[in-house]
Structures are given as C-alpha cells and as structure tokens.
Tab-separated table of C-alpha atoms and ligand atoms in Angstrom:
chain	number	residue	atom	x	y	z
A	30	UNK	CA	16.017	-129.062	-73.228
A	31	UNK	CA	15.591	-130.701	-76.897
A	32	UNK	CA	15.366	-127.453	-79.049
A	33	UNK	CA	11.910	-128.537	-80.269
A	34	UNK	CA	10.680	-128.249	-76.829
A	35	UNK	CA	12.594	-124.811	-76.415
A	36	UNK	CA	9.818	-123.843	-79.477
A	37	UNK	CA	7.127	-125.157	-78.219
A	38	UNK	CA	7.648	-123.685	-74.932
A	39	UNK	CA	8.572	-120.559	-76.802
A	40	UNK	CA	5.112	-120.487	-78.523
A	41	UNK	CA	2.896	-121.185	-75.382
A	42	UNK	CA	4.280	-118.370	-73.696
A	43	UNK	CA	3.319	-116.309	-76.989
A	44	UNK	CA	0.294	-118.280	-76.321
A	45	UNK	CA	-0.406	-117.176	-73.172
A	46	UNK	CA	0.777	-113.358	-73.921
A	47	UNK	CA	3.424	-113.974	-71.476
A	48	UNK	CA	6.497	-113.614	-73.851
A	49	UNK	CA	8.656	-110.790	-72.838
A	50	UNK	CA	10.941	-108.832	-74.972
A	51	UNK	CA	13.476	-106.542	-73.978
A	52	UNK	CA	12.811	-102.413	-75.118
A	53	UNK	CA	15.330	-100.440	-75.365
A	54	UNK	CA	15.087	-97.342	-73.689
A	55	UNK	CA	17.519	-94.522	-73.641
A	56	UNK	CA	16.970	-92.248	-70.237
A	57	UNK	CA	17.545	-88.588	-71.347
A	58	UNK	CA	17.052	-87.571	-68.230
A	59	UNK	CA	16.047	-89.266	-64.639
A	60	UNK	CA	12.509	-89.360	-65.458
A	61	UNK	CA	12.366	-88.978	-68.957
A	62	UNK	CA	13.197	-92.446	-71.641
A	63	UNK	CA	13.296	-92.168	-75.343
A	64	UNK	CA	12.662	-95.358	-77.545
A	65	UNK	CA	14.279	-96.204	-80.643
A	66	UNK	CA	11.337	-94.661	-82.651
A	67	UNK	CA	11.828	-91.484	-80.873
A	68	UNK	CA	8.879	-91.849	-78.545
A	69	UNK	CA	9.220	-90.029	-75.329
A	70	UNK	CA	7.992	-91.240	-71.943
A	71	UNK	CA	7.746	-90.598	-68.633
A	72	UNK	CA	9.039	-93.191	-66.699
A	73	UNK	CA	7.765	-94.851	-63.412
A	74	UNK	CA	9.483	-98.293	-63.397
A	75	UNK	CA	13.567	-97.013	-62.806
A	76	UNK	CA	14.815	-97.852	-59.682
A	77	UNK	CA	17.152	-94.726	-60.042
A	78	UNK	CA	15.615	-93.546	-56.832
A	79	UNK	CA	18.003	-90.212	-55.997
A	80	UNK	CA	18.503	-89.253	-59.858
A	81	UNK	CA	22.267	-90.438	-59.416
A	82	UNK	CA	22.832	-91.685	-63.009
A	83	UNK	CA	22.502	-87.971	-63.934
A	84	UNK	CA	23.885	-86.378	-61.604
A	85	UNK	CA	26.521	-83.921	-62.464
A	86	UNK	CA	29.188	-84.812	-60.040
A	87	UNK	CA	28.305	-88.580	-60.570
A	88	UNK	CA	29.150	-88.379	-64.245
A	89	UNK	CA	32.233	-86.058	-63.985
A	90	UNK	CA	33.440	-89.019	-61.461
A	91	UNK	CA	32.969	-91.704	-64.001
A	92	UNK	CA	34.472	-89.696	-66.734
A	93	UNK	CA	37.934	-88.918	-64.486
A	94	UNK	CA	38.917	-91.918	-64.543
A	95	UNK	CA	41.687	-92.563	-66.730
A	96	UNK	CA	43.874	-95.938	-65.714
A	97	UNK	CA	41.618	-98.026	-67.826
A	98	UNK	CA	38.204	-99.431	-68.486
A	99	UNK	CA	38.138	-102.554	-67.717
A	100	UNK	CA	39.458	-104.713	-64.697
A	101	UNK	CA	41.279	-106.856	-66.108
A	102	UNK	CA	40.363	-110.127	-63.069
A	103	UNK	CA	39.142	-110.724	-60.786
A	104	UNK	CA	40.361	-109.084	-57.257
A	105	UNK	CA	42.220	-112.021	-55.498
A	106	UNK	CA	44.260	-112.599	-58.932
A	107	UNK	CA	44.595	-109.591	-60.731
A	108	UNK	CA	44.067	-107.288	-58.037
A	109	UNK	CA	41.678	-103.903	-58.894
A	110	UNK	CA	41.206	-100.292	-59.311
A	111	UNK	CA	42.266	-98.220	-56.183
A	112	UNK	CA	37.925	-97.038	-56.637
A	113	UNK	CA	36.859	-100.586	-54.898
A	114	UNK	CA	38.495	-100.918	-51.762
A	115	UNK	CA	37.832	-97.075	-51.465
A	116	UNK	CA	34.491	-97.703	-52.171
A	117	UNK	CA	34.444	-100.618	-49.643
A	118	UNK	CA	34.956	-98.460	-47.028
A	119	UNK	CA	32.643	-96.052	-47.425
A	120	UNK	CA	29.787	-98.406	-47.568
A	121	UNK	CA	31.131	-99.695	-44.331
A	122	UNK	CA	30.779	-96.384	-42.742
A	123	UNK	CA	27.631	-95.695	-44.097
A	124	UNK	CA	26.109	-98.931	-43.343
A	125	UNK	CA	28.001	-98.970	-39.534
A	126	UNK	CA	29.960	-102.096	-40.375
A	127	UNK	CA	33.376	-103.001	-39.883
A	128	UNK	CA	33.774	-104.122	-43.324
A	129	UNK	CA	32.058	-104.533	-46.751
A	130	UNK	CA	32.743	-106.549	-49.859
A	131	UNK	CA	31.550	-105.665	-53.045
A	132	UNK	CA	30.026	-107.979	-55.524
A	133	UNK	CA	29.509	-107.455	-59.532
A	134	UNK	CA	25.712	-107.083	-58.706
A	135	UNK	CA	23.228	-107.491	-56.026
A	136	UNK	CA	21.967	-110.673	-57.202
A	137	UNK	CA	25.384	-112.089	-57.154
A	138	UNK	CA	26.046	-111.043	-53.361
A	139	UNK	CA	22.614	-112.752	-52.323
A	140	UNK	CA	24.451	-116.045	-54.386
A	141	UNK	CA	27.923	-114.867	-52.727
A	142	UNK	CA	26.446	-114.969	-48.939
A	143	UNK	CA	24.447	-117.353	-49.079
A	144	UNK	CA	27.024	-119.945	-50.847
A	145	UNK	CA	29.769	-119.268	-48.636
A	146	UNK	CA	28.040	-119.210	-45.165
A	147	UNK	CA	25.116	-121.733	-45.555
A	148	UNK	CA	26.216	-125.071	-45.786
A	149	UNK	CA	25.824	-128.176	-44.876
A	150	UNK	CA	23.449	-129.011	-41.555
A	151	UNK	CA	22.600	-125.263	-41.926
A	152	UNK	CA	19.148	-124.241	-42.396
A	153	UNK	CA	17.988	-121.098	-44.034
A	154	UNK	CA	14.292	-119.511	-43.306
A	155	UNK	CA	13.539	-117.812	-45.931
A	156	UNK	CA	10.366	-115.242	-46.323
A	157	UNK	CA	8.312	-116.141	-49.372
A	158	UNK	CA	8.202	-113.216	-51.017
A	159	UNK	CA	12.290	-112.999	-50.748
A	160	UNK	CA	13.831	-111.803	-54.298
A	161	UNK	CA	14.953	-114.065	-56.955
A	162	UNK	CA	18.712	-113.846	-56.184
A	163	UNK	CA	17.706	-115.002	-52.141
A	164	UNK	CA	15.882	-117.756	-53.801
A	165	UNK	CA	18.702	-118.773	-55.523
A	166	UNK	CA	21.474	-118.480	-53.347
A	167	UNK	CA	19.347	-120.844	-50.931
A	168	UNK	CA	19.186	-123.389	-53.901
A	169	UNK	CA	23.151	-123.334	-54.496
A	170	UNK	CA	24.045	-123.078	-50.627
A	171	UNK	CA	24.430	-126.504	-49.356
A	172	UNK	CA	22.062	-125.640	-46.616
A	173	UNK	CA	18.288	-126.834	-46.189
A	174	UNK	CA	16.053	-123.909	-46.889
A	175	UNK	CA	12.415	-123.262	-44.776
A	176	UNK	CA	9.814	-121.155	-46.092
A	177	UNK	CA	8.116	-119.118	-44.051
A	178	UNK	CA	4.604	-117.303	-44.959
A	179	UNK	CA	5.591	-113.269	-46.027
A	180	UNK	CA	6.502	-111.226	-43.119
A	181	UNK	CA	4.485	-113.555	-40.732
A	182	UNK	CA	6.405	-113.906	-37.393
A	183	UNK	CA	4.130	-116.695	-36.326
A	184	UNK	CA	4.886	-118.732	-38.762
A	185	UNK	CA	9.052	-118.719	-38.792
A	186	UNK	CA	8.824	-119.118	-35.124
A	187	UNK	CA	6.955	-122.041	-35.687
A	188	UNK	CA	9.627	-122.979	-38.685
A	189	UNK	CA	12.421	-122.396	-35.936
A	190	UNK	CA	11.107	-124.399	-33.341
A	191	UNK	CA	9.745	-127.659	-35.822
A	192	UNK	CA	12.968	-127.513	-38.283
A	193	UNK	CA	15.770	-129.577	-37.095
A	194	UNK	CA	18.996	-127.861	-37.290
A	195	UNK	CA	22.527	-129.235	-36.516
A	196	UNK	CA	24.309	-126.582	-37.437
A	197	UNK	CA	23.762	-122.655	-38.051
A	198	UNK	CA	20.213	-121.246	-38.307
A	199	UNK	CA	20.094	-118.258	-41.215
A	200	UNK	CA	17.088	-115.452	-41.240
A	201	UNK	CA	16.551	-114.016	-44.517
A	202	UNK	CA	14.737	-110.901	-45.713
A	203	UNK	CA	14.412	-108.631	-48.598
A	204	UNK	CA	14.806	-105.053	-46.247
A	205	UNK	CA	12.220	-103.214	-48.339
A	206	UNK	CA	10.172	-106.109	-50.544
A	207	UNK	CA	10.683	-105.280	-54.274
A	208	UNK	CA	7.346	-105.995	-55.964
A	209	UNK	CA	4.977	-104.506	-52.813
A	210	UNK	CA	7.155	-102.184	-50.932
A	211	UNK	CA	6.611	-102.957	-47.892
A	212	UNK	CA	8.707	-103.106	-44.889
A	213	UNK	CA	10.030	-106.214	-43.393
A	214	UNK	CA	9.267	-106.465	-39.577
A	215	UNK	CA	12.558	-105.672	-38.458
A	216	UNK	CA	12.121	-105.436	-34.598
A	217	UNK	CA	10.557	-108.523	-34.554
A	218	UNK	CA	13.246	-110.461	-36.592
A	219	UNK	CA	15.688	-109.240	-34.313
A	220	UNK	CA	14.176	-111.020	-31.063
A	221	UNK	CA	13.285	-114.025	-32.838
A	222	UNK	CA	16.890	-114.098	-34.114
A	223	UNK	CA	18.110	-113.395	-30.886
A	224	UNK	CA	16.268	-116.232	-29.290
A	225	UNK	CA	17.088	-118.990	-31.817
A	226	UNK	CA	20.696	-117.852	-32.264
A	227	UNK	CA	20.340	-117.286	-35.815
A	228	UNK	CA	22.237	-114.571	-38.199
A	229	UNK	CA	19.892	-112.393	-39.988
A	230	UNK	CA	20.657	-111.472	-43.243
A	231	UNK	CA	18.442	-108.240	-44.492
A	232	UNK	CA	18.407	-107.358	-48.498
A	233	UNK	CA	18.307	-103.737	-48.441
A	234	UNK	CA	18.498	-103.265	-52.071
A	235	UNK	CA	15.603	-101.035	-52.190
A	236	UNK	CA	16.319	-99.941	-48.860
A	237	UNK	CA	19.716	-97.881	-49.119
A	238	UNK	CA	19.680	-94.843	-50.304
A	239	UNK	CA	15.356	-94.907	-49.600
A	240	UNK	CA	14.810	-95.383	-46.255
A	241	UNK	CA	16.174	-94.460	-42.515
A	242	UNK	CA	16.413	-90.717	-41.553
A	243	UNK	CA	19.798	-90.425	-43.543
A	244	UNK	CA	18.927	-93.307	-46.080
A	245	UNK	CA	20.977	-96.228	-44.822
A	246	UNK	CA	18.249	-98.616	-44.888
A	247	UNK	CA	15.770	-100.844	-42.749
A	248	UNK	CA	17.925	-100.569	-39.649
A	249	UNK	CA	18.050	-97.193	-39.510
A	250	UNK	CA	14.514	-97.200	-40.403
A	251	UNK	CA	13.352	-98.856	-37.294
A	252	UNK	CA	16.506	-97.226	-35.294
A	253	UNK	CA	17.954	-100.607	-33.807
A	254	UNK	CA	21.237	-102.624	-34.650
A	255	UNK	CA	21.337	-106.759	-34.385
A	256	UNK	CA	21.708	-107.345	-38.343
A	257	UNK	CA	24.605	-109.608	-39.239
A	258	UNK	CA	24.108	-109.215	-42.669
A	259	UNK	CA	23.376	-106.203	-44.748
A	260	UNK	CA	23.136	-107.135	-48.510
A	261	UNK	CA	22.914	-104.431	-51.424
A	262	UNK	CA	22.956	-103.328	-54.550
A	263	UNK	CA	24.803	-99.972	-56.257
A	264	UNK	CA	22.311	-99.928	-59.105
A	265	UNK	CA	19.232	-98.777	-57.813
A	266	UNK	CA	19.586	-95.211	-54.901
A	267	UNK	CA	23.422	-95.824	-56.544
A	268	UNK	CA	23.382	-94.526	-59.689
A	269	UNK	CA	25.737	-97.625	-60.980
A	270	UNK	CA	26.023	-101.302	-60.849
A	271	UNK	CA	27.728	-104.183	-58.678
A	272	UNK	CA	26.155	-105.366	-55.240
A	273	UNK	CA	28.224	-105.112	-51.953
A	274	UNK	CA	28.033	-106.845	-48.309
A	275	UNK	CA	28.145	-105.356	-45.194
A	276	UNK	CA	29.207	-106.818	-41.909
A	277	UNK	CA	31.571	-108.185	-39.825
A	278	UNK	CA	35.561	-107.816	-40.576
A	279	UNK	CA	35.112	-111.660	-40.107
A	280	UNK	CA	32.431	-112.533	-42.420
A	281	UNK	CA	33.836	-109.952	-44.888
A	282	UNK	CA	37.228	-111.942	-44.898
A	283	UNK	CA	35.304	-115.308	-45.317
A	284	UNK	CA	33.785	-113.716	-48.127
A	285	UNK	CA	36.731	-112.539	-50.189
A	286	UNK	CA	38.207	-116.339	-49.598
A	287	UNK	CA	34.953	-118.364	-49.940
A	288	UNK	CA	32.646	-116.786	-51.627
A	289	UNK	CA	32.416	-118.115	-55.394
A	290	UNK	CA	30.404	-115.448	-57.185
A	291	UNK	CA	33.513	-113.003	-55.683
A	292	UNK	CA	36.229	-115.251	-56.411
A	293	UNK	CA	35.560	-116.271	-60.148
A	294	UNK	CA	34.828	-113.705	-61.674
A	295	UNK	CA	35.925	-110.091	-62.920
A	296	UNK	CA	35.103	-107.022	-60.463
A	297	UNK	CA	33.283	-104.326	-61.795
A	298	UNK	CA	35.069	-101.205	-63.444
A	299	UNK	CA	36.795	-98.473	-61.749
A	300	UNK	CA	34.378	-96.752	-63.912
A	301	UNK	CA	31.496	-98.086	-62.465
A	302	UNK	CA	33.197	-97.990	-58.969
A	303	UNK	CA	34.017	-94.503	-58.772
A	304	UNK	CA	30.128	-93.717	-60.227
A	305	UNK	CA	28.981	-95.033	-57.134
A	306	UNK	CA	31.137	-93.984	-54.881
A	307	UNK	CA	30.260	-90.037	-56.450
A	308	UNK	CA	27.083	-91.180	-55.703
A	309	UNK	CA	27.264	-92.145	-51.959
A	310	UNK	CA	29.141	-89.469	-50.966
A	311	UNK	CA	26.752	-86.663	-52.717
A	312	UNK	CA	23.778	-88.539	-50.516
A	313	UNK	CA	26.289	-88.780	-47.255
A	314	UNK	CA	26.776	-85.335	-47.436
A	315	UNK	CA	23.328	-83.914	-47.762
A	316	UNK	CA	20.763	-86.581	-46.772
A	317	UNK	CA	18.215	-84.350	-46.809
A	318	UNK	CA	18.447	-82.747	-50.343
A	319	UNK	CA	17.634	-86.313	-51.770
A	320	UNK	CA	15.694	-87.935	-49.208
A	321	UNK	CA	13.234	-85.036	-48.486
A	322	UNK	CA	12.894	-84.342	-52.079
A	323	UNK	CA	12.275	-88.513	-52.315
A	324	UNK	CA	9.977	-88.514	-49.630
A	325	UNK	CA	7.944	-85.766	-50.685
A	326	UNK	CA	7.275	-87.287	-53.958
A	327	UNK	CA	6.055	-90.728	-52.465
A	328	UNK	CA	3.685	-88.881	-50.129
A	329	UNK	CA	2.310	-86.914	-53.486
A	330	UNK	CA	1.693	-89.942	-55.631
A	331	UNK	CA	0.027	-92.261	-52.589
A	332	UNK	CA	-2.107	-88.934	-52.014
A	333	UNK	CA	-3.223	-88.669	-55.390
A	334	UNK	CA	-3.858	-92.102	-56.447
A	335	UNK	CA	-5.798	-92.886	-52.840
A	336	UNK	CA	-7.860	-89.642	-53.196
A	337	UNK	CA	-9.462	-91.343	-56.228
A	338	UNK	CA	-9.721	-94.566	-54.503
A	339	UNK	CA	-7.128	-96.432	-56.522
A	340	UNK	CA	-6.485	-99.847	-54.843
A	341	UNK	CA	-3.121	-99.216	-53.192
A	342	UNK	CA	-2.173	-100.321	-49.925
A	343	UNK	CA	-0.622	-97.619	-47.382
A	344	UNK	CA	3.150	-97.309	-47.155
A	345	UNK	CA	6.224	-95.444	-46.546
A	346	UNK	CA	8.057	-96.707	-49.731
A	347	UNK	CA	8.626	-95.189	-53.297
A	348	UNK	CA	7.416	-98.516	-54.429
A	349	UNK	CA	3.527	-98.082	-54.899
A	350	UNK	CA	1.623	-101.545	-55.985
A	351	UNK	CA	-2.189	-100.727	-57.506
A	352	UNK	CA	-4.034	-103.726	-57.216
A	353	UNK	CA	-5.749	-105.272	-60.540
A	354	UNK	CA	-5.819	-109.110	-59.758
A	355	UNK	CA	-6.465	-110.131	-63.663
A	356	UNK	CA	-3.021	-110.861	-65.179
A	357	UNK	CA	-4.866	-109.523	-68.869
A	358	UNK	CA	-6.120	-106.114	-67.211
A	359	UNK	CA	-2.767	-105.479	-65.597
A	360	UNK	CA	-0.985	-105.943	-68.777
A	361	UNK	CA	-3.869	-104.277	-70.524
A	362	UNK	CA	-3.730	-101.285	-68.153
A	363	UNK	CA	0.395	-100.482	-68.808
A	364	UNK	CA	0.194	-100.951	-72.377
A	365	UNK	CA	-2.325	-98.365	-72.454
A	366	UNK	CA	-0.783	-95.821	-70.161
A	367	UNK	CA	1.937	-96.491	-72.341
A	368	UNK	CA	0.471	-95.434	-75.696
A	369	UNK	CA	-0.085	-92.284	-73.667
A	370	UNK	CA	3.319	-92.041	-72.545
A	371	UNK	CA	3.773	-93.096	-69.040
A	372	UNK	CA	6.185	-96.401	-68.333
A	373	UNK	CA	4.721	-98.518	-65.301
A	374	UNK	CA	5.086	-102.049	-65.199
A	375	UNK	CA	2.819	-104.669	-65.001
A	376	UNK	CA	3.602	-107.139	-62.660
A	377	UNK	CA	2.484	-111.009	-62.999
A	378	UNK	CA	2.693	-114.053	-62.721
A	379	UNK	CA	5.302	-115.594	-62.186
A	380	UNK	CA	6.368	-113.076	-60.015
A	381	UNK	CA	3.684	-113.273	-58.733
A	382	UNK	CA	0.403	-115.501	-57.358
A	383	UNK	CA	-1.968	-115.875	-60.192
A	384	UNK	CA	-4.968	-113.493	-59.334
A	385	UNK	CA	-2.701	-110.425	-57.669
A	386	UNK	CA	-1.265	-109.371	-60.486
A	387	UNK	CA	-0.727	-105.434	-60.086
A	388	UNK	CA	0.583	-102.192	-61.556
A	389	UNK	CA	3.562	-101.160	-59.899
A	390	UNK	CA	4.826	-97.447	-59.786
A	391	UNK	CA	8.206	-96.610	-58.774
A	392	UNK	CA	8.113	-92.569	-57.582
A	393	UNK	CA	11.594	-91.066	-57.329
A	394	UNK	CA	13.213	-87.794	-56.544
A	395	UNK	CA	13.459	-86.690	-59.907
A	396	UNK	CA	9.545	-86.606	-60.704
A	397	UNK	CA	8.281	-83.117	-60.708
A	398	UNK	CA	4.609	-82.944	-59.813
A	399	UNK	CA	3.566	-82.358	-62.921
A	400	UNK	CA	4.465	-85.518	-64.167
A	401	UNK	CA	3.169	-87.030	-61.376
A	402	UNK	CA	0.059	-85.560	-62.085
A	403	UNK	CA	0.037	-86.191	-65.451
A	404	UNK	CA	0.843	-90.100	-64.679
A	405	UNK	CA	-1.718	-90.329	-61.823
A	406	UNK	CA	-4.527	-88.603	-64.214
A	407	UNK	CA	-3.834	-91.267	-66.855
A	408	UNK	CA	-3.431	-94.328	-64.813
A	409	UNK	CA	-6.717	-93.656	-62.987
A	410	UNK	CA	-8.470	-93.044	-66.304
A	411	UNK	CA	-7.310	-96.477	-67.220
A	412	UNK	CA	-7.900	-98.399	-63.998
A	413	UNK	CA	-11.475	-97.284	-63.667
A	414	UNK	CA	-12.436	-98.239	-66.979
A	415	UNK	CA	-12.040	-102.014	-66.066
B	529	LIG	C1	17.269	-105.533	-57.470
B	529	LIG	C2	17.423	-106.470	-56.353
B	529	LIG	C3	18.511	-107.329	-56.282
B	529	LIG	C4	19.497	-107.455	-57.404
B	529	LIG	O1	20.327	-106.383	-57.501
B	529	LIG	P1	21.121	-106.151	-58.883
B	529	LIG	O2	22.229	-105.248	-58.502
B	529	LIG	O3	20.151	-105.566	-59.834
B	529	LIG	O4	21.599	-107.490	-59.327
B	529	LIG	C5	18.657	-108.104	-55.155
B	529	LIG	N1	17.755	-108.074	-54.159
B	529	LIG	C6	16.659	-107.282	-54.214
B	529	LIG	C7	15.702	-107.274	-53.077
B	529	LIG	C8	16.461	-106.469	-55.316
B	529	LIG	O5	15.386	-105.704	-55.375
C-alpha cells in the first residue's frame, strides 16, 4: 500500500468511528483493571476465565524460575526450558492424547496445523463463524478451503458430498465459538466425519479450562471421543500465553518437523511455561473449586440479564452475547457502561455481519455477585434506553 492510501484509509475508518486504539489496562486483580488515569473498572471482556493470572501458586511458579528469561531459539535448534516438554505432557493427559505440541500462541497452532497437514488436493470445510487464526491457516495451507453455513450440518454434508477431493478431507471448528458462545455440534461432526473419512480438528480455546465436567473441553462436554485434533490456547482458562496441539504421537511428530509457525520461531519462556503449567495442575487437581465457582457465575449473569428481558440467547458458556444489531448503539452502549465503570466490549463489524453487532460479556470465576449485579444493573439501564 502507497502510504497516501495507508492515510486515507486511516481517516475513513476515523470516518466511520471504526478506528481502534489500544488501552492500556493494568488488572489489579482478576476482575478489577486500572487505566493509566487511575480509573478503576470492573471488567467483563478478560478471557482469564479461572482467575489463574492471580493466582497465588500460579505466580510463585513463574517467579521460581531462575535458569533464565528468555529461550534463547527455537526448540529444534536451541533446544528449551525443561517447563515445555513437562508441560507437553500434561496437556496430553488432560486432553487424553498421546501427545501435544505447544505453539507460541493459539493463533499460531491454528496456522501450525493447518500448514503442515492441509496441503495440496486436500480440502478443508471450514464453519463460517471459525476464528481468525482458522481462517488463516486455511489461506496459508496449500489446501482448498469450503465454507460451510455456522454449525449447520446440512450444509457441510452437502459441502462433503459436492466438493471434489483427491486427497484428505479436514473438519474444522472453533469448540466453543468466541464471539457467541455457543457450542459446536460435536456429536454430529463426529458421524459426518466418520462417514466422509475426514479428521476433525476442534478449537477449544474457549473450551479448556470452561467446559466438560472436569473442564477439558467440547469432548468431554458431550462425553464422546473421535477428535483428531484438539487445538488450544494457554492464555485464556491458562493464566499465560502460547497455544498447544493435542493428538496423535504421529501428528504431534509431523508437527515438530513440519509445522512452520513451530519450527521458525522462538518458544515461549520457561516463565510463561511453568505459569501455565501452575495453572493446569491447580484446575487438575480440584475441578470443582474453579469450575463450580465458574459455572455458578454464568448461570447468575444469564439469570439476571434474561429476567429483565435483555436480548441474549440461552447457553451454557461464560461467553454471554446481548443483541443490539446497530453497530453505533453497540458502541454507544459500552462506552457508556464504561464511563460508569464496567468494561464489556462491543462487538462489530468486521467481526461481525453488519446489522448483529452485539455487546459481549465474558463472566468468570472471579466475579463476585455484587459486581455482577452492579454490571447487569448498568448494562440494562443502558440497553433499554435505545
Ligand atoms: C483466542 C482464540 C485463539 C487465539 O489464541 P491466542 O493464544 O490468543 O493466540 C484461537 N482460536 C480461538 C477460537 C480463540 O478464541
């Protein structure tokens, strides 16, 4: 791009009130963010789920490690901190794998998997409402990629049977869909998947560490095995950063030698690495202390916010969407709960269609009810006087 059309682009997105600036935001506490002006807010957009970043034993973790702070390479070349391939294997055994690979973020392992086992003659269906990172790991896989309508089994079956295919048909599926929260028909999947010979890849980023009796995910969710693939991320139920891969000792191994976004380029810190792996034992070894609490706070925000007929569809996830349609009146909406002191994010085009634009409300663990309260009160105050 000529840098007088990087302006002008620059000024109709100011234009169109669509430029977006980062804010700084320090989080004093799981649920509570301070700006630089001091400002204090309650916030309902972290994806810090289980309250990990603050957790005691999580920080002590980070803090004991003492041989270095940064890698220093990548894995193949330089090798890496004992904390990975530890870490490695616990996500294995959490997520029932043989194996697991870990990537320097979730959106990199969607790029990693996608790259290395998609190619050529390949075809990926892909669910429309996938995440960014699936989006673009179909663009720089070799494969052809088909679209299928969100969640709608009709339609990929219909993909599967019209698309020609030479080679290896791929399923993929966001696990828990980040911008509705909504479940992806997993039992379903699985037969189609079964009949077409494909590997299904589910994105569970928002699914680990939230869902499933013991918070592995969608499988455990809907109680069945069959996934090939289990993609996810350490910074949201984690506490930390990186992404990882689950599956197959195979595809794990075809990963490490294949994969791109895992070969060139420096793993994340033992730091980091021994953060999350504080974090996943803490929720391996009491579930229910996290989960429950979890759980209990997404049933307490739907409540209140359907009792006073807020638009929100029904669901089991901490990810609650309150329908506004007007791209202006969503953005209008947060800004005002946010002079009041409650972080929610607007969410628009182009994440989404124009006309659906929507609040979205992330509930976690932390939340005590009377924040929730406090958050629901002002929301509705806001949404009704549209
Ligand atoms: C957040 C997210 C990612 C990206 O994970 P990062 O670790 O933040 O890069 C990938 N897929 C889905 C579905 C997500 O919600």
């Amino acid at each position: 791009m000529k840098p007088e059309n990087i302006f002008s682009a620059l000024s109709a997105l100011r234009q169109e009130g669509r430029l977006r600036q980062v804010q700084d935001l320090r989080m004093e506490t799981a649920s509570l963010g301070v700006d630089r002006e001091g400002k204090r807010y309650i916030v309902f957009n972290s994806n810090d789920y289980l309250g990990m970043t603050h957790a005691k034993e999580v920080q002590e973790a980070a803090k004991a490690v003492r041989f270095g702070t940064g890698s220093g390479g990548a894995r193949l070349t330089s090798g890496a901190a004992f904390e990975l391939s530890n870490l490695e294997k616990e996500i294995a055994d959490f997520k029932h794998t043989e194996d697991a690979v870990i990537f320097n973020t979730g959106y990199m392992a969607n790029l990693g998997v996608l790259y290395a086992l998609a190619g050529k003659g390949d075809v990926i269906f892909s669910d429309e409402l996938n995440h960014a990172s699936i989006v673009d790991g179909c663009r720089i896989s070799k494969a052809e990629t088909a679209v299928y309508r969100h969640s709608d089994m009709a339609d990929l079956e219909r993909l599967l049977q019209t698309v020609p295919c030479e080679g290896q048909r791929f399923i993929v599926t966001d696990g828990v869909f980040s911008m509705d929260g909504d479940i992806c028909p997993l039992p379903a999947l699985a037969v189609l998947k079964k009949d077409y010979g494909a590997c299904l890849i589910v994105d569970d980023a928002h699914a680990s560490g939230v869902i499933g009796r013991t918070g592995r995910g969608t499988a455990e969710y809907f109680r069945m095995a069959g996934v090939d693939v289990q993609v996810g991320t350490l910074s949201k139920a984690f506490g930390a950063e990186g992404g990882y891969i689950a599956a197959s000792r195979e595809i794990c191994d075809y990963l490490r030698n294949t994969s791109r976004p895992f070969i060139f380029s420096t793993a994340i810190s033992a730091v980091t690495g021994a953060a999350a792996l504080a974090a996943l034992r803490l929720l391996k070894a009491d579930p229910e202390k996290y989960l429950g609490r979890l759980r209990e706070n997404t049933a307490y925000m739907r409540n209140l916010l359907t009792e006073t007929g807020v638009g929100i569809a029904a669901g089991d996830t901490p990810i609650i969407p309150v329908a506004v349609g007007d791209e202006k009146e969503a953005l209008a909406t947060a800004e005002a709960c946010r002079k009041e002191g409650i972080l929610l994010s607007a969410i628009r085009p182009p994440s989404v269609p124009v006309g659906t634009s929507r609040i979205r409300l992330t509930v976690t663990a932390m939340h005590t009810k009377e924040e929730m309260k406090k958050a629901a009160a002002i929301l509705i105050r806001h949404w009704r006087s549209k």
